[in-house]
Tab-separated table of C-alpha atoms in Angstrom:
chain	number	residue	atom	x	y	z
L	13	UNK	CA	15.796	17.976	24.873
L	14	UNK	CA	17.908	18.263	22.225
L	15	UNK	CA	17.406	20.771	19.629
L	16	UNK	CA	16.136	20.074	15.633
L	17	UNK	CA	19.795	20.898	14.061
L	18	UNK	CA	21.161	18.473	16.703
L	19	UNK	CA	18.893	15.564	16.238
L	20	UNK	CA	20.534	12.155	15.105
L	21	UNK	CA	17.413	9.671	12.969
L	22	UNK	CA	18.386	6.641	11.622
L	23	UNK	CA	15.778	5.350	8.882
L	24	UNK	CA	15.890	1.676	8.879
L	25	UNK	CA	14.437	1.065	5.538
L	26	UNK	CA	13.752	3.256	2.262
L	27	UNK	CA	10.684	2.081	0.981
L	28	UNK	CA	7.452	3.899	0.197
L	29	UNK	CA	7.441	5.088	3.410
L	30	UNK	CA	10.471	4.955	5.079
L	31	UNK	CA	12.191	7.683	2.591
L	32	UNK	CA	9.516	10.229	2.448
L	33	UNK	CA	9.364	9.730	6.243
L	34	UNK	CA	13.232	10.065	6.134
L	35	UNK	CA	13.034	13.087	4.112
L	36	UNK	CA	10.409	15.032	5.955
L	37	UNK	CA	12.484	14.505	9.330
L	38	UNK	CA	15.231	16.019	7.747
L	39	UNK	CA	13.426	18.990	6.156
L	40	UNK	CA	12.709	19.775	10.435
L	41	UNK	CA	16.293	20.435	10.598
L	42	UNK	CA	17.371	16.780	11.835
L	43	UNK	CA	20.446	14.815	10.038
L	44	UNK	CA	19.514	11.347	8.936
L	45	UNK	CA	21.028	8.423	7.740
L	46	UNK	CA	18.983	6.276	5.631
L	47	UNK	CA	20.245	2.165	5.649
L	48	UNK	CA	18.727	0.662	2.952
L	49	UNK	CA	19.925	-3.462	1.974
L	50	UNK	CA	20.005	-2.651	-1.799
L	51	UNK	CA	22.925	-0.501	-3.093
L	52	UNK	CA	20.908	0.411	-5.473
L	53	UNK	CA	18.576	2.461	-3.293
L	54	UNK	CA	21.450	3.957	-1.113
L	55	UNK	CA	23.628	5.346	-4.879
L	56	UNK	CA	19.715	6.573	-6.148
L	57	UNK	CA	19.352	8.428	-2.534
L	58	UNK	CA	22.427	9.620	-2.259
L	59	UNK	CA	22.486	11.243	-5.938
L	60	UNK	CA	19.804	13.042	-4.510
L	61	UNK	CA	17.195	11.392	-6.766
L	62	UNK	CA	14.004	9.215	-5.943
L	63	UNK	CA	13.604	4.935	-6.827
L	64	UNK	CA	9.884	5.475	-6.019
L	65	UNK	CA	7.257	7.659	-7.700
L	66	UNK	CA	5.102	9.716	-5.095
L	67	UNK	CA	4.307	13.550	-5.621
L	68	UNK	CA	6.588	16.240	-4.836
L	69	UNK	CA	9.079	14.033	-3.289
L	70	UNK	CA	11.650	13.940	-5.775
L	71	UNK	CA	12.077	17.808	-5.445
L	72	UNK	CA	12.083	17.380	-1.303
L	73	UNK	CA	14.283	14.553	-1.506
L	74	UNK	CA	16.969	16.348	-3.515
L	75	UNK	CA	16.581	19.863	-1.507
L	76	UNK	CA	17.649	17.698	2.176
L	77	UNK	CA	20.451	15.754	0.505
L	78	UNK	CA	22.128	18.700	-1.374
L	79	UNK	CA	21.520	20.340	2.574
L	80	UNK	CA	23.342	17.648	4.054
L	81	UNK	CA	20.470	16.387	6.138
L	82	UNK	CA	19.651	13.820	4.348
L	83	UNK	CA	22.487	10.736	3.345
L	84	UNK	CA	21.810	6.468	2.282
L	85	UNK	CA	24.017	3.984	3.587
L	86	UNK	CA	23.879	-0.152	3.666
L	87	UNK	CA	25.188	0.231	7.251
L	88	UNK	CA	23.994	1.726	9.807
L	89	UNK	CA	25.537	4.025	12.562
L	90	UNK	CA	24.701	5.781	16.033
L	91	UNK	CA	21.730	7.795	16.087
L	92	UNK	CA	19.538	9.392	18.863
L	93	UNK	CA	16.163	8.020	17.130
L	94	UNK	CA	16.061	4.671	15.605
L	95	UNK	CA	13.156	4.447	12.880
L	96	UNK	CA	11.810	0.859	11.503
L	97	UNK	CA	10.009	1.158	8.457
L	98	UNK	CA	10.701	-2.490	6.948
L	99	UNK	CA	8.113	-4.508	5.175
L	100	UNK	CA	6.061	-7.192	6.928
L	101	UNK	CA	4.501	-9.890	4.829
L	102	UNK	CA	2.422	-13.032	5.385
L	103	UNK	CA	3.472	-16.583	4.620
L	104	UNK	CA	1.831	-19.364	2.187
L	105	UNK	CA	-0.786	-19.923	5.042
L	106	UNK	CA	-0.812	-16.212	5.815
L	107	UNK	CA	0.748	-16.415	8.767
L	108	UNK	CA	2.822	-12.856	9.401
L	109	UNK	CA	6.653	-12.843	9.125
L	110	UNK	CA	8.173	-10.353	11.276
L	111	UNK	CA	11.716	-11.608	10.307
L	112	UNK	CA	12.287	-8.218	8.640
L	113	UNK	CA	11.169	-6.081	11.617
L	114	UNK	CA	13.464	-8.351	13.655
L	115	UNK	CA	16.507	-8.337	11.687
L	116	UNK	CA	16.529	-4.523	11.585
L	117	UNK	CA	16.233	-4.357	15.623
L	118	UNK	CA	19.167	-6.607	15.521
L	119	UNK	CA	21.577	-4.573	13.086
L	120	UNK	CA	21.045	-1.559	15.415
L	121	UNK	CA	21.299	-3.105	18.374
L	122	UNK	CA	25.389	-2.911	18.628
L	123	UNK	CA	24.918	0.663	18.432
L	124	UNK	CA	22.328	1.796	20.873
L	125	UNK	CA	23.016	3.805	23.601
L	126	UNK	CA	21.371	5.157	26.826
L	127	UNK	CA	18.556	7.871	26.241
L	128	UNK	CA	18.389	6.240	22.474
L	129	UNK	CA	14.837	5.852	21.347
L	130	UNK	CA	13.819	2.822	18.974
L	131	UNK	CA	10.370	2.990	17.090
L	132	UNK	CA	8.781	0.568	15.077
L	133	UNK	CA	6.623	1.954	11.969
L	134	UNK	CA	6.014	-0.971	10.530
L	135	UNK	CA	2.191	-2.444	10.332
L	136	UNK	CA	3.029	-5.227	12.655
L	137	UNK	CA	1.177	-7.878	14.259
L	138	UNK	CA	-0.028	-7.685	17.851
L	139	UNK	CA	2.833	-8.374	20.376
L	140	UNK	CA	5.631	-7.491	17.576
L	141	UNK	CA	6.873	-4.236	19.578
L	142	UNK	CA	7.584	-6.310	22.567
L	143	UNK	CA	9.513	-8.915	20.500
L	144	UNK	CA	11.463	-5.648	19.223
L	145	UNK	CA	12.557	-4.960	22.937
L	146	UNK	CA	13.121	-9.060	24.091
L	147	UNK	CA	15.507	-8.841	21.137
L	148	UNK	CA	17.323	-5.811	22.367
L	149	UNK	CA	17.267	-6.940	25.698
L	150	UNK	CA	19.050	-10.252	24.638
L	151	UNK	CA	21.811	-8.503	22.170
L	152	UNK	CA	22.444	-5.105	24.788
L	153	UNK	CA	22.669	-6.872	28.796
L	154	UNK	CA	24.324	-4.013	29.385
L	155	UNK	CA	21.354	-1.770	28.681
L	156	UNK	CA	18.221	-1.532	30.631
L	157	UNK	CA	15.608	-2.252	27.658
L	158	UNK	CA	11.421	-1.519	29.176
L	159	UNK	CA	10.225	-4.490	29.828
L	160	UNK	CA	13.343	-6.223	30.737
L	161	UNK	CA	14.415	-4.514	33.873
L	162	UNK	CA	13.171	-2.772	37.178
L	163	UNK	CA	13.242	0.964	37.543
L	164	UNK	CA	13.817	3.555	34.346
L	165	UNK	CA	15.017	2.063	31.264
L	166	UNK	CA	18.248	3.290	29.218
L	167	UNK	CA	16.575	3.437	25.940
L	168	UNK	CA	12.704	3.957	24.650
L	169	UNK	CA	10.713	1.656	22.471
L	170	UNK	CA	7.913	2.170	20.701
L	171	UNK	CA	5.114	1.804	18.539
L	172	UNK	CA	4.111	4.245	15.810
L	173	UNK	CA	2.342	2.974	12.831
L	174	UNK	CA	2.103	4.833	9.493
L	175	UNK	CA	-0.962	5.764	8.277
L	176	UNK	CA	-0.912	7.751	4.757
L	177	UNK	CA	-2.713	7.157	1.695
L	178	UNK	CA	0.054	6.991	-1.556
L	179	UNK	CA	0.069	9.632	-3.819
L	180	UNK	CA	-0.372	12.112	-0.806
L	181	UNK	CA	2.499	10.853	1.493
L	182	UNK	CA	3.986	14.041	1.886
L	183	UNK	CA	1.400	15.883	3.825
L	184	UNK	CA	-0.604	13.063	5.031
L	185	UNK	CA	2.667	12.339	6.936
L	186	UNK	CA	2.461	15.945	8.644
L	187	UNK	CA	-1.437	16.405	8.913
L	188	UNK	CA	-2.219	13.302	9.814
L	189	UNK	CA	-2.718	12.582	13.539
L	190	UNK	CA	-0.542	9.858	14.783
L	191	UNK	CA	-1.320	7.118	17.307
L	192	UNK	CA	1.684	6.463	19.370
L	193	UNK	CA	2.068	3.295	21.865
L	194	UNK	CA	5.518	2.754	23.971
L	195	UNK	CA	6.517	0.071	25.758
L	196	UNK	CA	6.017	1.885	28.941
L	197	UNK	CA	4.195	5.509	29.116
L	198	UNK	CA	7.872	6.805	29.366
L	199	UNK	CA	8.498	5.455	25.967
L	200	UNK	CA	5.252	6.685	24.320
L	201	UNK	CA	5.917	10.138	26.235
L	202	UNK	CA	9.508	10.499	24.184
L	203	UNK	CA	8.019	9.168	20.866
L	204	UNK	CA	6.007	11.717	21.268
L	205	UNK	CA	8.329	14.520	21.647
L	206	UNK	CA	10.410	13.099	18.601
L	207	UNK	CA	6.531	12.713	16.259
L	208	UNK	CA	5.852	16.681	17.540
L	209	UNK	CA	9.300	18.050	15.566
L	210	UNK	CA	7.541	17.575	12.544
L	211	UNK	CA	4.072	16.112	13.019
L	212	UNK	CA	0.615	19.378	12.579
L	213	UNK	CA	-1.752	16.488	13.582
L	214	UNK	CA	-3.013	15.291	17.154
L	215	UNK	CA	-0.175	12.815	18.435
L	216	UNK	CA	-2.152	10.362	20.889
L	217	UNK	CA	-0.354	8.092	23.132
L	218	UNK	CA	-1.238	4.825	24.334
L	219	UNK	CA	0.175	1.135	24.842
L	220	UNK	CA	2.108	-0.975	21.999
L	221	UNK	CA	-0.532	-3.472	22.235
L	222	UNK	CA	-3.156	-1.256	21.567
L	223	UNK	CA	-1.266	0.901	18.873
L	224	UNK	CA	-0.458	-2.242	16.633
L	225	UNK	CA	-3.864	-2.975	16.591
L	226	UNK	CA	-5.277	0.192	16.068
L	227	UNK	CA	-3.407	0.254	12.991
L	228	UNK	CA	-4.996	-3.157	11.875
L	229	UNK	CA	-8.123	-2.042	12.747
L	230	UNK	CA	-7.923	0.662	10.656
L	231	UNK	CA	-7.463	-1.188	7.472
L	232	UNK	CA	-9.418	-4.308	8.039
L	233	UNK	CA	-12.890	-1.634	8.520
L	234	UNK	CA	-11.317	-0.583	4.999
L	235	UNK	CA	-11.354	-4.281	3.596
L	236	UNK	CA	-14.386	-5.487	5.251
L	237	UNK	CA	-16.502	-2.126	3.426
L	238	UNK	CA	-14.617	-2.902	0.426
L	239	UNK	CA	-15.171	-6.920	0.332
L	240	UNK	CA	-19.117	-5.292	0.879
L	241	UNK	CA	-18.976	-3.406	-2.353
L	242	UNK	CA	-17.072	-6.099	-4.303
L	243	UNK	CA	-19.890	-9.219	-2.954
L	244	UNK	CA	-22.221	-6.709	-4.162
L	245	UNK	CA	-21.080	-6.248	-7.653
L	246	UNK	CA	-20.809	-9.897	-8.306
L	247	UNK	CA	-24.423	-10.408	-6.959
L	248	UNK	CA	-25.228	-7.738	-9.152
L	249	UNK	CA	-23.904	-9.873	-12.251
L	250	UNK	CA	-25.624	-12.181	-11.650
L	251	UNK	CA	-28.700	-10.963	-11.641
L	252	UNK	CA	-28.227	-9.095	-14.935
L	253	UNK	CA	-28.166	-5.639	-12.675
L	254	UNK	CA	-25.888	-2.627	-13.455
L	255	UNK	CA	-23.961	-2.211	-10.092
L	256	UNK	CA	-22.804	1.199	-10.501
L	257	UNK	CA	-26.691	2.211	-11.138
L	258	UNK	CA	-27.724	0.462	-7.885
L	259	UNK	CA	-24.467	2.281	-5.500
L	260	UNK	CA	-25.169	5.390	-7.255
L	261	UNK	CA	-28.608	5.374	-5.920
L	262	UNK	CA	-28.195	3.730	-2.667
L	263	UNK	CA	-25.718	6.222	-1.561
L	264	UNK	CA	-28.528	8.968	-1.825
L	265	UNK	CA	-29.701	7.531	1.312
L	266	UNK	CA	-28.518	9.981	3.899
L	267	UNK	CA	-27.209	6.874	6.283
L	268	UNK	CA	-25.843	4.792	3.125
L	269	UNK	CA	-21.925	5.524	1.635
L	270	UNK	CA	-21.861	2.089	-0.555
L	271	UNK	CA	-17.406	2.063	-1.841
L	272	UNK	CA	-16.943	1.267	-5.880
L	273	UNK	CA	-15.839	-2.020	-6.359
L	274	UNK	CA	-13.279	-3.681	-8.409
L	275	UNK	CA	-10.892	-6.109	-9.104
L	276	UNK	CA	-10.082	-6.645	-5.602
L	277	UNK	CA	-7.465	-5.472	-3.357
L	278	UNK	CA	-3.851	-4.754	-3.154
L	279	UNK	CA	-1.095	-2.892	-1.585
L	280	UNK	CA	0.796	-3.747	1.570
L	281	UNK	CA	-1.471	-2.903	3.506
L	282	UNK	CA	-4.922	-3.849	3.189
L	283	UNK	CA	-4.749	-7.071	1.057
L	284	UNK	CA	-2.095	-8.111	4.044
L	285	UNK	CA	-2.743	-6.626	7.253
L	286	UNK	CA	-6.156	-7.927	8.375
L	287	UNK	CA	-4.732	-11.896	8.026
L	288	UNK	CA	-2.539	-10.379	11.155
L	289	UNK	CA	-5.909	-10.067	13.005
L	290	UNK	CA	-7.181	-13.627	11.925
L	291	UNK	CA	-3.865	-15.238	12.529
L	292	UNK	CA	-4.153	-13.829	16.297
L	293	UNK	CA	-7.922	-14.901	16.885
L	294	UNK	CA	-9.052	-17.578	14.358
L	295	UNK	CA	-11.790	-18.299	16.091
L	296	UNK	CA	-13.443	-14.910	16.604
L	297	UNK	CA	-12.087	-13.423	13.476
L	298	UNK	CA	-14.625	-14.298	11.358
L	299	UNK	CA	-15.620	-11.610	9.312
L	300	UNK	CA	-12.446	-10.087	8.920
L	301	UNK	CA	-11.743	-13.347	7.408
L	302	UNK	CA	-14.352	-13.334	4.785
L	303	UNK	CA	-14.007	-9.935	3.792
L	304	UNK	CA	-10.306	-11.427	3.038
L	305	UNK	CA	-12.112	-14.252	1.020
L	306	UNK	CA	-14.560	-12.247	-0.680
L	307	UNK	CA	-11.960	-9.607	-2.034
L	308	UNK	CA	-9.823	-12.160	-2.699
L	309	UNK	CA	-12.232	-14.206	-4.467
L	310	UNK	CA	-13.043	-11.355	-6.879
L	311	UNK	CA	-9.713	-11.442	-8.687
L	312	UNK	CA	-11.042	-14.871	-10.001
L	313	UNK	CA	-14.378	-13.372	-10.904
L	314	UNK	CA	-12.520	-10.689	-13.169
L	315	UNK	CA	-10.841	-13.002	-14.423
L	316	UNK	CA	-13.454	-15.024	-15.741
L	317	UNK	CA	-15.086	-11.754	-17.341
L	318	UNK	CA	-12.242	-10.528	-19.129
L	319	UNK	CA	-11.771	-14.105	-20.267
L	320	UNK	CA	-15.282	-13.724	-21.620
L	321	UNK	CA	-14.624	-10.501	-23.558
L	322	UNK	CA	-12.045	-11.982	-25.301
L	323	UNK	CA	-13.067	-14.996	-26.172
L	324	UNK	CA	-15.972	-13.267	-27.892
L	325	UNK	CA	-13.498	-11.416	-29.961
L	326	UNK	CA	-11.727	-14.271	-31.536
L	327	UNK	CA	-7.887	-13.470	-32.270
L	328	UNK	CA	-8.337	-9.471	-31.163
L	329	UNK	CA	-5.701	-7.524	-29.153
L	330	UNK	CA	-6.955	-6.568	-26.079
L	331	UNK	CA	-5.638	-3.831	-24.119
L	332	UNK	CA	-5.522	-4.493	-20.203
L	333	UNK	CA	-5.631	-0.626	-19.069
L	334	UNK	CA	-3.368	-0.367	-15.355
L	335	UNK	CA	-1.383	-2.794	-13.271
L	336	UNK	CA	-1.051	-0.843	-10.309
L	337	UNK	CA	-2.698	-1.509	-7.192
L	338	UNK	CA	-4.424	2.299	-6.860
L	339	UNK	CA	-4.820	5.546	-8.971
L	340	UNK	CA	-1.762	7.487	-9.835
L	341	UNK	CA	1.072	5.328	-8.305
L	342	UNK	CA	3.399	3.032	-9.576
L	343	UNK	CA	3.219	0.544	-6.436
L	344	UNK	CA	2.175	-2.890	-7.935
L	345	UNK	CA	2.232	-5.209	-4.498
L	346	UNK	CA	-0.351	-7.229	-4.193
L	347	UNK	CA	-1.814	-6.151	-7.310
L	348	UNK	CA	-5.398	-7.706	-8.381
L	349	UNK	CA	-5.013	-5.795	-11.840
L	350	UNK	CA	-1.499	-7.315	-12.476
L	351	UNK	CA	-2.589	-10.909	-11.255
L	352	UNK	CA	-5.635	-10.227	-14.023
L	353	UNK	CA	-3.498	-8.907	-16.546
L	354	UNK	CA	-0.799	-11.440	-16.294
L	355	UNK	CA	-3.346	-14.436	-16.236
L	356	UNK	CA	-4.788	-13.316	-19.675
L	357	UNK	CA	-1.074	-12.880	-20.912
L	358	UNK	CA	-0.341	-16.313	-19.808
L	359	UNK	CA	-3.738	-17.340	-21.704
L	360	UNK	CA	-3.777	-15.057	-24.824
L	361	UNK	CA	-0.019	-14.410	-24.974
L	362	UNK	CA	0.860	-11.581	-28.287
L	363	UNK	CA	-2.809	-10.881	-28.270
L	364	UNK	CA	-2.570	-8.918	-24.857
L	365	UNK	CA	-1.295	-5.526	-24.881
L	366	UNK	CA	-0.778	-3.515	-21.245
L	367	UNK	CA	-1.234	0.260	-20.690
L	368	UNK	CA	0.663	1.305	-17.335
L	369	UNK	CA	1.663	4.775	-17.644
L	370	UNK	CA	3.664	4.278	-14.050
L	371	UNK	CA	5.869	1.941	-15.938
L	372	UNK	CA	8.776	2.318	-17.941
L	373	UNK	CA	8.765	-1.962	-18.834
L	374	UNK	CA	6.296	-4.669	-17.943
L	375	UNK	CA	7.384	-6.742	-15.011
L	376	UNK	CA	9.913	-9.481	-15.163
L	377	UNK	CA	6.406	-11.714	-14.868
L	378	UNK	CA	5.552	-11.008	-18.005
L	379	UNK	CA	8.312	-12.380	-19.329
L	380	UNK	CA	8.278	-14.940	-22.013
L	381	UNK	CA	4.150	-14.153	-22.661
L	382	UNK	CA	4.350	-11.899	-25.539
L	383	UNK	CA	2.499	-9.573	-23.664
L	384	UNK	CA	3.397	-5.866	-24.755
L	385	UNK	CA	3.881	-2.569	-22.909
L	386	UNK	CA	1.772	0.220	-25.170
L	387	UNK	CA	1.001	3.894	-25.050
L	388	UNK	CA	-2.867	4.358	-24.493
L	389	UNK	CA	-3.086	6.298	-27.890
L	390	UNK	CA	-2.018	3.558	-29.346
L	391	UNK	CA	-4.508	0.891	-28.023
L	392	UNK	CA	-7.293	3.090	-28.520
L	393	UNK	CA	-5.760	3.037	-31.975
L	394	UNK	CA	-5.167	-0.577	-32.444
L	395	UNK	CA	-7.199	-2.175	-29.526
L	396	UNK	CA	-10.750	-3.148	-30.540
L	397	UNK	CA	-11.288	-4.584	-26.709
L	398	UNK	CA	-10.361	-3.305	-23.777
L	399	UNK	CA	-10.001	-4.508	-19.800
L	400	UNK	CA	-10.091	-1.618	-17.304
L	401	UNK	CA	-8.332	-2.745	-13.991
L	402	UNK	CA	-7.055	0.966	-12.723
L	403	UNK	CA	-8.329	3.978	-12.482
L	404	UNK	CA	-5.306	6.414	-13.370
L	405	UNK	CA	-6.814	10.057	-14.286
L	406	UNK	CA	-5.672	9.517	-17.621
L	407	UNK	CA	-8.021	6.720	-18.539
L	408	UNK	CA	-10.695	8.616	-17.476
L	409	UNK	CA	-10.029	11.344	-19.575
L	410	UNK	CA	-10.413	9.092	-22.563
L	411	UNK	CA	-13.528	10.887	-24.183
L	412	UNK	CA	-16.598	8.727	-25.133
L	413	UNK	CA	-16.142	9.422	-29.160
L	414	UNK	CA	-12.949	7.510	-28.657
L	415	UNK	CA	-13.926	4.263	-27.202
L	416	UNK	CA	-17.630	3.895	-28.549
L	417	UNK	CA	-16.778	1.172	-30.935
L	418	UNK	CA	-15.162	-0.617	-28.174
L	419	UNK	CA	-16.160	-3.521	-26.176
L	420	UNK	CA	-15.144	-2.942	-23.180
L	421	UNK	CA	-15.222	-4.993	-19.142
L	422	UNK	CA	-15.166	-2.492	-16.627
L	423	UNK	CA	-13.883	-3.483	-13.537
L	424	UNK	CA	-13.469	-0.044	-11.843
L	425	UNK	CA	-16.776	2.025	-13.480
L	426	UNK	CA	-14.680	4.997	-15.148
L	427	UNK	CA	-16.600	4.522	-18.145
L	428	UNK	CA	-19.948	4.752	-17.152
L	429	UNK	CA	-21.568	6.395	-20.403
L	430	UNK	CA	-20.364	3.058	-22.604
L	431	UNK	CA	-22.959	2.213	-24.959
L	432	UNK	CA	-24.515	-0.689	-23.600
L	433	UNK	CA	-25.231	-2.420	-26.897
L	434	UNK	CA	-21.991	-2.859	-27.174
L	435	UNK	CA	-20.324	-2.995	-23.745
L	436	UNK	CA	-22.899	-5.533	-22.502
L	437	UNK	CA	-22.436	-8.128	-25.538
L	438	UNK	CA	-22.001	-10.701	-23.699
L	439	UNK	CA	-22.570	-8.958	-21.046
L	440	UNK	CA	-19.581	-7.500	-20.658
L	441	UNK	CA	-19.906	-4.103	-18.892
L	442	UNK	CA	-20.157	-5.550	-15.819
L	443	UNK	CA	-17.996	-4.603	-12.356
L	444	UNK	CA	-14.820	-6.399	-12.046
């Protein structure tokens, strides 16, 4: 086996997870070369800085590349451990594009080499690990690639999919236990002695198949609870009910753990993931599918509330509070609080005002809407409405002194002591 300090990883990818993954392989002693396609991302790296914003990474990032274990290139180069951590999105129709995933196994395909191990991190539909291995069986005849030949294989390929929560990469990536499915058994064995270097949770080994949906499992339970909490809210509205009230005293059922709704859901992965389940069984697939629907479906709702709110305030600025798709990150893909917040900009134009303390300018969407970027001090000093979309820590810190003249729709329940006589006119304080 060969030893930390001798360890070769090549990180295909630099994105939220492929450079704290990169940099926690090289804090284990291993040298790795990051390929990233933006030169941006391979300068930032390489300056020892961060283009991302998750905790403590900056300082762990900087530490491995003044060590030398940790450099950013555009091309790649021989490794011992190939790493895929691209992104995977759906189509118009939501039908997943692995073209990303693919093109990566195809840049490091000229430089595999026998006892190489390939692993694919990305949340992948079913049946995209094996496409990973057709490809390198097509580019590398000269290699025996699992799956494509009889006997032991020159090089392992596998399946291991990410699963940390942002804002906690860093030791969700080492606590964590990973699920890890090769090819053949002989690939998941020597993903597994590459996950143990620097892995404290259980590493579990199974097949591809089962791996890649495992990790689709995982977050379409996730969207399915959350699409429960979000119908629920809206049913709520409608009957004139306050939500939070009814969760709040649900979940003191021992058997009962209701989620908090609100706008609806983003991120990469479960806004995205669960249309890879659909797109493989449309027919069976039926909830997962309307959990999509429903969640997706409450962006409008929110919509249609905020659009309420300011309507009744006639020529007001409104402050849209977060455009993030979580707490305490500055991650904004798939974002139901930026698809809110730039539909009322579109609408309301100068009267909108956006509070995103993860952002140093509004994004290029907003261009052209006369939307503004503002402090929070400043909308609580200048904002007589407000729409709250995220729940960063520091908008729940705002006291209730502060906002009590305020009319206010709260889509994520962080103000839960607004007086309703004025939060409620027309009913307003309502969830998402």
């Amino acid at each position: 086996m060969i030893s930390d300090s001798e360890l070769k990883v090549c990180m295909v990818g630099l994105g939220y997870i492929g450079l704290p993954t990169a940099a926690v392989i090289a804090r284990s002693g291993a040298s790795v070369l990051g390929i990233d396609v933006d030169p941006r991302v391979v300068e930032t790296v390489n300056s020892g800085k961060v283009h991302i914003e998750e905790i403590d990474l900056d300082g762990l990032v900087s530490g491995v590349v003044a060590r030398g274990l940790l450099r950013a290139s555009t091309q790649v180069a021989p490794a011992d451990v190939f790493v895929i951590a691209v992104p995977t999105p759906f189509g118009p129709n939501h039908e997943p594009d692995v073209g990303y995933v693919l093109e990566a196994a195809a840049t490091i395909a000229p430089v595999l080499k026998a006892g190489d191990a390939v692993i694919l991190e990305s949340t992948s539909p079913i049946g995209t690990t094996e496409k990973v291995a057709a490809l390198l069986a097509e580019r590398r005849a000269d290699l025996a690639i699992p799956g494509h030949c009889s006997g032991t294989a020159d090089v392992a390929i596998a399946y291991c999919p990410e699963r940390v929560l942002p804002g906690r990469i860093l030791v969700e990536l080492i606590d964590n236990d990973r699920v890890i499915g090769g090819i053949t058994p002989r690939c998941a064995r020597k993903a597994l002695h590459f996950y143990r270097r620097f892995v404290r949770g259980a590493c579990v080994t199974t097949t591809a198949r089962a791996a890649e949906m495992t990790k689709l499992t995982e977050n379409a339970f996730r969207d399915v609870n959350i699409a429960f909490a979000n119908e629920l809210s809206v049913v709520a509205d409608t009957m004139g009910i306050d939500v939070w009230e009814v969760i709040r005293l649900a979940n003191r059922h021992p058997r009962v753990n209701i989620l908090s709704p609100g706008p609806g859901v983003g991120g990469h992965c479960i806004a995205v993931d669960p249309w890879f389940l659909v797109h493989a069984d449309q027919e069976n697939a039926r909830l997962i599918r309307t959990a999509r629907e429903v969640n997706d479906a409450k962006i409008a709702h929110t919509i249609a509330r905020a659009e309420a709110l300011a309507e009744a305030m006639p020529g007001a600025p409104i402050a849209c509070l977060g455009l993030a798709f979580k707490a305490n990150i500055d991650d904004f893909r798939e974002s139901p609080a930026l698809k809110v917040a730039l539909h009322l900009a579109k609408r309301f134009s100068d009267r909108v005002r956006i509070v995103e303390p993860y952002a140093a300018r509004l994004p290029q969407a907003f261009e052209g809407t006369g939307a503004q970027l503002i402090d929070l001090d400043t909308a609580l000093e200048t904002c007589p409405a407000f729409v709250v979309l995220v729940d960063h820590d520091i908008f729940r810190s705002v006291p209730l002194d502060e906002r009590a003249e305020k009319r206010v729709h709260d889509a994520r329940g962080i103000w839960p002591d607004q007086p309703k006589a004025l939060a409620t006119a027309p009913r307003l304080r309502v969830a998402g």
